[in-house]
Amino acid sequence: MTESLLIVEDDAFNREYLRILLDAGGFSVIEACDGAQALAILQTTVPDLILLDVVMPGLDGLAVCRAIKEDERLMDIPVIFLSSRTETQDKIIGLETGASDYIPKPFDAAEILARVRVHLKLQRITRELRLANQELILKQQRIDADLLAAERIQRSLLPKGNPAPGSVDVAWKFRPSHMVGGDIFNMAHLGPDHLAFYILDVSGHGVHSALIAVSAFQSLLPHGGNVLMHNDTNPTTPSEVLSRLDAQFPQDQYEQFFTMLYLLLNTRTGEIRYSAAGHPPGIVLSVDGAVSFLDKGGSLIGLGGLVPFEEGSYRLSPGDRVILYTDGLTDYENTAGEFYGLKRFEARLQELAAAPLPELLDGIWENLLAFGDGAEPSDDISLLGITFLGGRGSDKGQAS
Amino acid sequence: MRMELDREHNTAVIFPENRLDASTAPEFKNFIHDLSKKQYLKLVIDLSNVQFIDSSGLGVLVTVLRTVSQQGGDIKIAGPSAEVQALFSLTRLDKVFDIVGNAQTALDRFHNAV
């Protein structure tokens, strides 16, 4: 495409000289003999570059340049000043008005062509950059919107309430990372005497991980899922649940794996059976502050049965709490580069052991946020607490 | 990433640094894939300068182990810190990877196994 140049020059000889030179250079040339005519032409025409004489009767070059730079339609057009004045002061004033360059008279043909070409090229690159940048911004907005949607869906899958008031109290905290991790946790009634609890954490971040988490959630629905059976008096064992998921979510196909803890509570006896697939151990916290870890299990879900899922059991006493969490909590890094860590977490749990469950989790959460001091978590943080009531009414802590 | 190559034995020792997490895992994966394409199939990953591994980092270790073993190779882990070692235990990946104290021990094991 031929690039068009506007020459603004009151001297007829110079104008003619420039027209011939630039015509020959392959440009399409428009001429104006003074500032007023130039601005009139610019009302209807937007050239690719303007050569502007500084000293002209009437509206001079500096005034024309200011007018151009104040007009949103024209402000990006490179302006090159032409002048016999070569003092530094003039050059500075010229460039401060927004001009791109300055060519001194008398003209040198090769210099004019070279400078015009350089500024046209700069202009093209700037325009391309700006377009590419706009495209990037649009793409980023789309990605952010996708992440937000994934986060909303993830949040919508959080438990809606207590599945068995009277048998257990439950409370939880969840904070997604801005990148959207893949945390999901849930609970379900299985048969008359059992409650299932699980917490899982898909590796990686973003929509990909969130989708796998949602898909695993679906598989684990007691109605319509294909892993748990709703009306079972002998519910699927934890190791069987993990093995089924392990077969359903092969890492080489999904490119991610997940860690998970699955726990089955007999609400009559307080007996729990559980297995952890590469997941941080669940913590049993008794009201007197004693801590035990539910650390039996196997490797990550998705490795194809590389390591079998061992099962553990524990007998809860009324009032005992089971605390499940994802490593986003212990790996939460503050601005000084320190991790929250298991020790801090455990110490805080013990301090708060006598508090009712919701206050216990609030206390942990406040401590965690205070530790983080505003640092953006790089992974989802999930914390789930369960109190086994054993027919004791609700969890009011030690005071009850 | 720093590495030491031994063409004669097709071994390579790789030294990732600081962290193996969501931000560094993709580059690490490509790096190992390149090495395996060049037939370096006995790999030692020296973790002595790695302070932090997250689930993405573990994922990439499992992925590259799979790739390399499909081609008849193996990966050994050398010199993990106590924290990193604890993560391998938690995820039972200590049963999947051969983990040794330092890179030289890992290389000796490669050389002595025929």
Coordinates of C-alpha atoms in Angstrom, one line a residue:
Chain A
M1 CA 0.0 0.0 0.0
T2 CA 1.4 3.4 -0.9
E3 CA 2.0 5.6 2.1
S4 CA 0.7 9.2 2.0
L5 CA 2.7 12.2 3.1
L6 CA 1.5 15.7 3.8
I7 CA 4.0 18.4 3.0
V8 CA 3.3 21.8 4.7
E9 CA 5.7 24.4 3.3
D10 CA 5.2 28.0 2.3
D11 CA 8.2 28.2 0.0
A12 CA 7.0 27.0 -3.5
F13 CA 10.5 25.9 -4.6
N14 CA 11.0 23.8 -1.5
R15 CA 7.5 22.3 -1.8
E16 CA 8.2 21.3 -5.4
Y17 CA 11.6 19.9 -4.5
L18 CA 10.1 17.7 -1.7
R19 CA 7.1 16.6 -3.9
I20 CA 9.4 15.4 -6.7
L21 CA 11.8 13.7 -4.3
L22 CA 9.1 11.9 -2.3
D23 CA 7.1 11.0 -5.5
A24 CA 10.2 9.3 -6.8
G25 CA 10.5 7.6 -3.4
G26 CA 7.2 5.9 -4.0
F27 CA 5.0 7.9 -1.7
S28 CA 1.7 9.6 -2.5
V29 CA 2.2 13.3 -1.7
I30 CA -0.4 15.9 -0.6
E31 CA 0.7 19.6 -0.4
A32 CA -0.3 22.5 1.7
C33 CA 1.2 26.0 1.4
D34 CA 0.4 27.2 4.9
G35 CA -0.8 26.1 8.3
A36 CA -4.4 26.9 7.8
Q37 CA -4.6 24.9 4.5
A38 CA -2.8 22.0 6.3
L39 CA -5.4 21.9 9.1
A40 CA -8.2 22.1 6.5
I41 CA -6.8 19.1 4.6
L42 CA -6.4 17.2 7.8
Q43 CA -10.1 17.6 8.4
T44 CA -10.8 15.1 5.7
T45 CA -7.5 13.3 5.2
V46 CA -5.3 11.3 7.6
P47 CA -1.8 11.0 6.1
D48 CA 0.8 8.5 7.3
L49 CA 3.4 11.2 8.0
I50 CA 3.6 15.0 8.0
L51 CA 6.6 17.1 6.9
L52 CA 6.0 20.5 8.6
D53 CA 7.8 23.8 8.0
V54 CA 8.4 25.7 11.2
V55 CA 8.5 29.2 10.0
M56 CA 5.4 30.1 7.9
P57 CA 3.3 33.3 7.7
G58 CA 0.0 33.0 9.7
L59 CA -0.3 29.8 11.7
D60 CA 3.3 28.6 12.1
G61 CA 4.6 25.0 12.3
L62 CA 4.7 24.8 16.1
A63 CA 1.0 25.8 16.3
V64 CA 0.0 23.4 13.6
C65 CA 1.9 20.6 15.4
R66 CA 0.1 21.4 18.7
A67 CA -3.2 21.3 17.0
I68 CA -2.4 17.9 15.4
K69 CA -1.2 16.5 18.7
E70 CA -4.4 17.6 20.5
D71 CA -6.6 15.9 17.9
E72 CA -7.3 12.3 18.9
R73 CA -7.8 11.4 15.3
L74 CA -4.4 12.7 14.2
M75 CA -2.2 12.6 17.3
D76 CA -0.4 9.4 16.3
I77 CA 0.8 10.7 12.9
P78 CA 4.6 11.3 13.1
V79 CA 5.5 14.9 12.4
I80 CA 8.9 15.9 11.1
F81 CA 9.8 19.6 11.3
L82 CA 11.6 21.4 8.4
S83 CA 13.5 24.5 9.3
S84 CA 16.5 26.5 8.4
R85 CA 16.9 27.3 12.1
T86 CA 19.3 24.8 13.6
E87 CA 19.7 26.1 17.1
T88 CA 19.2 23.5 19.8
Q89 CA 16.5 25.6 21.5
D90 CA 14.4 25.3 18.4
K91 CA 14.9 21.6 18.2
I92 CA 13.8 21.2 21.8
I93 CA 10.7 23.3 21.3
G94 CA 9.9 21.4 18.2
L95 CA 10.2 18.0 19.8
E96 CA 8.3 19.2 22.9
T97 CA 5.3 19.9 20.8
G98 CA 5.2 16.2 20.0
A99 CA 7.1 16.2 16.7
S100 CA 9.1 13.0 16.0
D101 CA 12.1 14.5 14.3
Y102 CA 13.7 17.6 12.8
I103 CA 15.3 18.0 9.4
P104 CA 17.5 21.1 8.9
K105 CA 17.5 23.2 5.7
P106 CA 19.1 23.2 3.2
F107 CA 17.8 19.7 2.5
D108 CA 19.8 16.7 1.8
A109 CA 17.7 14.3 -0.4
A110 CA 19.1 11.1 1.0
E111 CA 18.6 12.3 4.5
I112 CA 15.0 13.3 3.9
L113 CA 14.1 9.9 2.4
A114 CA 16.0 8.0 5.1
R115 CA 14.3 9.9 7.9
V116 CA 10.8 9.6 6.4
R117 CA 11.3 5.9 6.0
V118 CA 12.6 5.4 9.5
H119 CA 9.6 7.2 11.0
L120 CA 7.1 5.4 8.9
K121 CA 8.6 2.2 9.9
L122 CA 8.6 3.2 13.6
Q123 CA 4.9 4.2 13.2
R124 CA 4.0 0.8 11.6
I125 CA 5.8 -1.1 14.4
T126 CA 4.1 1.0 17.0
R127 CA 0.7 0.4 15.4
E128 CA 1.3 -3.4 15.2
L129 CA 2.5 -3.4 18.8
R130 CA -0.6 -1.6 19.9
L131 CA -2.8 -4.0 18.0
A132 CA -1.0 -7.0 19.4
N133 CA -1.2 -5.5 22.8
Q134 CA -5.0 -5.0 22.5
E135 CA -5.3 -8.6 21.4
L136 CA -3.3 -9.8 24.3
I137 CA -5.5 -7.7 26.7
L138 CA -8.6 -9.2 25.2
K139 CA -7.2 -12.7 25.5
Q140 CA -6.2 -12.1 29.1
Q141 CA -9.7 -10.8 29.8
R142 CA -11.1 -14.0 28.3
I143 CA -8.8 -16.2 30.4
D144 CA -9.6 -14.2 33.6
A145 CA -13.3 -14.6 32.8
D146 CA -12.8 -18.4 32.4
L147 CA -11.0 -18.6 35.6
L148 CA -13.7 -16.6 37.4
A149 CA -16.3 -18.9 36.0
A150 CA -14.3 -22.0 37.1
E151 CA -14.0 -20.5 40.5
R152 CA -17.8 -19.9 40.8
I153 CA -18.5 -23.4 39.7
Q154 CA -16.0 -24.7 42.2
R155 CA -17.6 -22.7 45.0
S156 CA -21.1 -23.8 44.0
L157 CA -20.0 -27.4 44.7
L158 CA -19.0 -26.7 48.3
P159 CA -21.2 -28.5 50.9
K160 CA -24.6 -26.9 51.4
G161 CA -25.1 -27.8 55.0
N162 CA -24.8 -30.5 57.6
P163 CA -25.9 -33.9 56.2
A164 CA -26.5 -35.4 59.6
P165 CA -27.2 -32.8 62.4
G166 CA -27.4 -34.6 65.7
S167 CA -24.6 -37.1 64.6
V168 CA -22.0 -34.6 63.6
D169 CA -21.3 -30.9 63.5
V170 CA -19.4 -29.6 60.4
A171 CA -17.8 -26.4 59.5
W172 CA -15.4 -25.4 56.8
K173 CA -13.3 -22.6 55.2
F174 CA -12.3 -22.2 51.6
R175 CA -10.1 -19.7 49.9
P176 CA -9.4 -20.2 46.2
S177 CA -6.2 -18.9 44.8
H178 CA -6.4 -16.3 42.0
M179 CA -5.2 -19.0 39.6
V180 CA -7.9 -21.4 40.7
G181 CA -6.5 -24.5 42.2
G182 CA -8.4 -27.8 42.2
D183 CA -9.7 -28.2 45.8
I184 CA -13.0 -29.9 46.4
F185 CA -14.5 -31.3 49.6
N186 CA -17.8 -32.8 50.4
M187 CA -19.8 -35.1 52.6
A188 CA -22.6 -37.5 52.1
H189 CA -25.0 -39.9 53.9
L190 CA -24.4 -43.5 52.9
G191 CA -27.0 -45.9 54.3
P192 CA -28.5 -45.4 57.8
D193 CA -25.3 -45.4 59.8
H194 CA -22.5 -44.0 57.7
L195 CA -21.3 -40.6 56.6
A196 CA -18.6 -40.2 54.0
F197 CA -16.2 -37.2 54.0
Y198 CA -13.6 -36.4 51.4
I199 CA -11.3 -33.7 50.5
L200 CA -9.2 -33.6 47.3
D201 CA -6.7 -31.4 45.7
V202 CA -5.9 -31.7 42.0
S203 CA -2.3 -30.8 41.0
G204 CA -1.7 -27.7 38.9
H205 CA -3.8 -24.7 38.5
G206 CA -6.4 -23.1 36.3
V207 CA -9.4 -24.3 34.4
H208 CA -7.8 -27.7 33.7
S209 CA -7.4 -28.6 37.3
A210 CA -10.9 -27.2 38.2
L211 CA -12.5 -29.3 35.5
I212 CA -10.9 -32.5 36.9
A213 CA -12.0 -31.5 40.4
V214 CA -15.6 -31.1 39.2
S215 CA -15.4 -34.4 37.3
A216 CA -14.2 -36.2 40.5
F217 CA -16.9 -34.5 42.5
Q218 CA -19.4 -35.9 40.0
S219 CA -18.0 -39.4 40.3
L220 CA -18.3 -39.2 44.1
L221 CA -22.0 -38.1 44.2
P222 CA -23.9 -40.8 46.1
H223 CA -26.8 -40.4 43.7
G224 CA -25.7 -40.8 40.1
G225 CA -22.0 -41.0 40.7
N226 CA -20.2 -44.3 40.0
V227 CA -18.0 -44.6 43.0
L228 CA -20.3 -44.4 46.1
M229 CA -23.6 -46.2 46.5
H230 CA -26.3 -44.3 48.4
N231 CA -28.4 -47.0 50.0
D232 CA -25.6 -49.2 51.1
T233 CA -25.5 -50.7 54.6
N234 CA -22.0 -51.8 53.8
P235 CA -20.6 -48.8 52.1
T236 CA -17.7 -49.0 49.7
T237 CA -14.5 -49.2 51.6
P238 CA -12.1 -46.1 51.5
S239 CA -9.4 -48.1 49.7
E240 CA -11.9 -49.3 47.1
V241 CA -13.2 -45.7 46.6
L242 CA -9.6 -44.5 46.0
S243 CA -8.8 -47.5 43.7
R244 CA -11.9 -46.7 41.6
L245 CA -10.9 -43.1 41.2
D246 CA -7.3 -44.1 40.5
A247 CA -8.6 -46.2 37.6
Q248 CA -11.0 -43.4 36.4
F249 CA -8.5 -40.6 36.4
P250 CA -5.2 -41.9 34.9
Q251 CA -2.6 -39.2 35.1
D252 CA -1.2 -39.9 31.7
Q253 CA -4.6 -39.1 30.2
Y254 CA -5.6 -36.2 32.4
E255 CA -2.0 -34.8 32.8
Q256 CA -2.7 -34.1 36.4
F257 CA -3.2 -36.3 39.4
F258 CA -4.9 -35.5 42.7
T259 CA -4.3 -36.1 46.4
M260 CA -7.3 -37.1 48.4
L261 CA -8.4 -38.2 51.8
Y262 CA -11.6 -40.3 52.1
L263 CA -13.1 -41.0 55.4
L264 CA -16.1 -43.1 56.4
L265 CA -17.7 -42.5 59.8
N266 CA -20.0 -44.9 61.5
T267 CA -22.3 -42.4 63.3
R268 CA -23.5 -45.0 65.8
T269 CA -20.1 -46.2 67.0
G270 CA -17.7 -43.3 66.2
E271 CA -15.6 -45.8 64.2
I272 CA -13.8 -44.2 61.3
R273 CA -12.1 -45.9 58.4
Y274 CA -10.1 -43.9 56.0
S275 CA -7.4 -43.8 53.4
A276 CA -5.2 -40.9 52.2
A277 CA -3.9 -40.8 48.6
G278 CA -0.8 -38.7 48.9
H279 CA -2.8 -36.3 51.0
P280 CA -1.8 -34.6 54.2
P281 CA -3.0 -36.7 57.1
G282 CA -6.3 -35.9 58.7
I283 CA -5.9 -34.7 62.3
V284 CA -8.0 -36.0 65.2
L285 CA -8.2 -33.4 67.9
S286 CA -9.8 -34.3 71.2
V287 CA -11.3 -31.6 73.4
D288 CA -8.3 -31.9 75.8
G289 CA -5.9 -31.0 73.0
A290 CA -4.5 -34.4 72.2
V291 CA -3.7 -34.8 68.6
S292 CA -3.5 -38.0 66.4
F293 CA -2.8 -38.2 62.7
L294 CA -4.7 -40.3 60.2
D295 CA -1.7 -41.1 58.1
K296 CA -2.5 -44.5 56.5
G297 CA -2.9 -44.5 52.7
G298 CA -1.2 -44.8 49.4
S299 CA 0.2 -42.8 46.5
L300 CA -1.5 -40.1 44.4
I301 CA -4.7 -40.7 42.5
G302 CA -4.0 -41.3 38.8
L303 CA -0.8 -43.3 39.0
G304 CA -2.5 -46.5 38.1
G305 CA -2.3 -48.5 41.3
L306 CA 1.5 -48.0 41.6
V307 CA 1.2 -48.2 45.4
P308 CA -1.8 -49.9 47.1
F309 CA -4.1 -47.7 49.2
E310 CA -3.7 -48.9 52.8
E311 CA -6.6 -48.3 55.1
G312 CA -6.5 -47.0 58.7
S313 CA -9.1 -46.9 61.4
Y314 CA -9.7 -44.8 64.5
R315 CA -12.4 -44.8 67.2
L316 CA -13.7 -41.3 67.9
S317 CA -15.1 -40.4 71.3
P318 CA -18.0 -38.0 71.5
G319 CA -16.6 -34.5 71.1
D320 CA -13.6 -35.5 69.1
R321 CA -12.9 -33.4 66.0
V322 CA -11.5 -34.5 62.7
I323 CA -9.7 -31.8 60.8
L324 CA -9.1 -32.2 57.1
Y325 CA -7.2 -29.7 55.0
T326 CA -5.3 -29.3 51.7
D327 CA -1.6 -28.5 51.5
G328 CA -2.5 -25.0 50.3
L329 CA -2.9 -24.3 54.1
T330 CA 0.5 -25.5 55.3
D331 CA 2.2 -24.3 52.1
Y332 CA 0.7 -20.8 52.5
E333 CA 3.7 -18.5 52.1
N334 CA 3.9 -15.0 53.6
T335 CA 5.7 -12.1 52.0
A336 CA 8.9 -12.9 53.9
G337 CA 9.0 -16.3 52.2
E338 CA 8.0 -18.4 55.2
F339 CA 5.5 -21.2 55.1
Y340 CA 2.6 -21.5 57.6
G341 CA 3.6 -25.1 58.2
L342 CA 2.2 -28.0 60.1
K343 CA 3.8 -27.1 63.4
R344 CA 2.1 -23.7 63.6
F345 CA -1.2 -25.3 62.5
E346 CA -1.0 -28.0 65.0
A347 CA 0.0 -25.6 67.9
R348 CA -3.0 -23.4 67.0
L349 CA -5.4 -26.3 66.9
Q350 CA -4.2 -27.4 70.4
E351 CA -4.6 -23.9 71.8
L352 CA -8.2 -23.7 70.4
A353 CA -9.1 -27.3 71.2
A354 CA -11.7 -26.3 73.8
A355 CA -13.6 -23.9 71.6
P356 CA -16.7 -24.8 69.7
L357 CA -16.0 -26.0 66.1
P358 CA -16.9 -22.9 64.2
E359 CA -14.8 -20.7 66.5
L360 CA -12.0 -23.3 66.3
L361 CA -11.9 -22.9 62.5
D362 CA -12.3 -19.1 62.7
G363 CA -9.4 -19.0 65.0
I364 CA -7.2 -21.0 62.7
W365 CA -8.3 -18.9 59.8
E366 CA -7.5 -15.6 61.5
N367 CA -4.1 -16.9 62.6
L368 CA -3.4 -18.1 59.0
L369 CA -4.4 -14.7 57.5
A370 CA -2.5 -12.8 60.1
F371 CA 0.5 -14.9 59.3
G372 CA 0.1 -14.3 55.5
D373 CA -0.1 -10.6 56.1
G374 CA -2.0 -10.1 52.8
A375 CA 0.1 -12.4 50.6
E376 CA -1.9 -13.8 47.7
P377 CA -2.1 -17.6 48.3
S378 CA -0.6 -19.5 45.3
D379 CA -2.9 -22.5 45.9
D380 CA -6.4 -23.1 47.0
I381 CA -6.8 -23.4 50.8
S382 CA -9.4 -25.7 52.2
L383 CA -10.1 -26.6 55.8
L384 CA -12.9 -28.9 56.9
G385 CA -13.8 -29.7 60.5
I386 CA -16.1 -32.4 61.7
T387 CA -17.2 -33.0 65.4
F388 CA -18.4 -36.5 66.3
L389 CA -21.3 -35.8 68.6
G390 CA -22.2 -39.3 69.6
G391 CA -25.6 -38.2 70.6
R392 CA -24.3 -35.2 72.7
G393 CA -26.3 -32.5 70.9
S394 CA -24.3 -29.9 69.1
D395 CA -20.6 -29.0 69.5
K396 CA -20.4 -26.1 72.0
G397 CA -16.8 -26.8 73.0
Q398 CA -15.7 -27.8 76.4
A399 CA -18.1 -25.4 78.1
S400 CA -21.1 -27.6 77.2
Chain B
M1 CA 19.4 -25.5 34.4
R2 CA 22.8 -26.9 35.3
M3 CA 23.6 -30.5 34.3
E4 CA 26.4 -32.9 33.8
L5 CA 26.3 -35.2 30.9
D6 CA 28.2 -38.5 30.3
R7 CA 27.6 -39.7 26.8
E8 CA 29.6 -42.9 27.3
H9 CA 27.2 -44.2 30.0
N10 CA 24.1 -42.2 28.7
T11 CA 23.8 -40.7 32.2
A12 CA 22.9 -37.1 33.0
V13 CA 22.7 -35.4 36.4
I14 CA 20.3 -32.5 36.5
F15 CA 20.4 -29.8 39.2
P16 CA 17.1 -27.9 39.5
E17 CA 17.3 -25.0 41.9
N18 CA 15.1 -23.3 44.5
R19 CA 11.7 -24.6 43.7
L20 CA 10.0 -27.2 41.6
D21 CA 6.4 -25.9 41.4
A22 CA 3.7 -24.8 39.1
S23 CA 5.9 -21.9 37.8
T24 CA 9.0 -24.0 37.0
A25 CA 7.5 -27.5 36.3
P26 CA 6.8 -27.0 32.6
E27 CA 10.3 -25.9 31.8
F28 CA 11.7 -28.8 33.8
K29 CA 9.5 -31.2 31.9
N30 CA 10.7 -29.9 28.5
F31 CA 14.2 -30.1 29.6
I32 CA 14.0 -33.8 30.6
H33 CA 12.1 -34.6 27.5
D34 CA 14.9 -33.1 25.4
L35 CA 17.5 -35.1 27.3
S36 CA 15.5 -38.3 26.8
K37 CA 15.2 -37.6 23.1
K38 CA 19.0 -37.4 22.9
Q39 CA 19.1 -40.8 24.5
Y40 CA 20.1 -39.7 27.9
L41 CA 18.0 -42.3 29.7
K42 CA 19.7 -42.8 33.0
L43 CA 18.9 -39.6 34.8
V44 CA 19.8 -38.4 38.2
I45 CA 17.8 -35.5 39.5
D46 CA 19.8 -33.8 42.2
L47 CA 17.4 -32.0 44.5
S48 CA 20.0 -30.8 47.0
N49 CA 19.4 -27.2 46.0
V50 CA 15.6 -27.5 45.9
Q51 CA 13.8 -26.1 48.9
F52 CA 10.2 -26.5 47.8
I53 CA 8.3 -28.9 45.7
D54 CA 4.5 -28.6 45.3
S55 CA 2.0 -31.0 43.7
S56 CA 2.8 -29.7 40.2
G57 CA 6.5 -30.4 40.8
L58 CA 5.7 -33.9 42.0
G59 CA 3.4 -34.4 39.0
V60 CA 6.2 -33.5 36.6
L61 CA 8.6 -35.9 38.3
V62 CA 6.0 -38.7 37.8
T63 CA 5.4 -37.7 34.2
V64 CA 9.1 -37.7 33.3
L65 CA 9.7 -41.0 35.1
R66 CA 6.9 -42.5 33.0
T67 CA 8.4 -41.1 29.7
V68 CA 11.9 -42.2 30.5
S69 CA 10.9 -45.7 31.7
Q70 CA 8.8 -46.3 28.6
Q71 CA 12.1 -45.9 26.7
G72 CA 13.9 -48.3 28.9
G73 CA 15.5 -45.7 31.1
D74 CA 15.2 -44.8 34.8
I75 CA 15.3 -41.8 37.1
K76 CA 17.0 -41.6 40.5
I77 CA 16.5 -38.8 43.0
A78 CA 19.5 -37.6 44.9
G79 CA 20.0 -35.4 48.0
P80 CA 16.5 -34.3 48.9
S81 CA 16.2 -32.0 51.9
A82 CA 14.3 -33.4 54.9
E83 CA 11.2 -31.4 53.9
V84 CA 11.3 -32.7 50.3
Q85 CA 11.9 -36.2 51.6
A86 CA 8.9 -35.9 53.8
L87 CA 6.8 -35.0 50.8
F88 CA 8.0 -38.1 48.9
S89 CA 7.0 -40.2 52.0
L90 CA 3.6 -38.5 52.3
T91 CA 2.8 -39.3 48.7
R92 CA 4.5 -42.7 48.8
L93 CA 6.6 -41.7 45.9
D94 CA 9.5 -42.9 47.9
K95 CA 8.3 -46.3 46.9
V96 CA 8.3 -45.3 43.2
F97 CA 11.6 -43.5 42.9
D98 CA 15.0 -44.7 44.0
I99 CA 16.1 -42.0 46.3
V100 CA 19.7 -41.7 47.5
G101 CA 21.8 -39.4 49.5
N102 CA 23.8 -37.8 46.7
A103 CA 24.3 -37.8 42.9
Q104 CA 27.5 -39.8 43.0
T105 CA 25.8 -42.7 44.8
A106 CA 23.0 -42.6 42.2
L107 CA 25.6 -42.7 39.3
D108 CA 27.4 -45.6 41.0
R109 CA 24.1 -47.5 41.1
F110 CA 23.5 -46.9 37.5
H111 CA 27.0 -48.0 36.6
N112 CA 26.9 -51.1 38.7
A113 CA 23.6 -52.3 37.4
V114 CA 24.0 -53.9 34.1

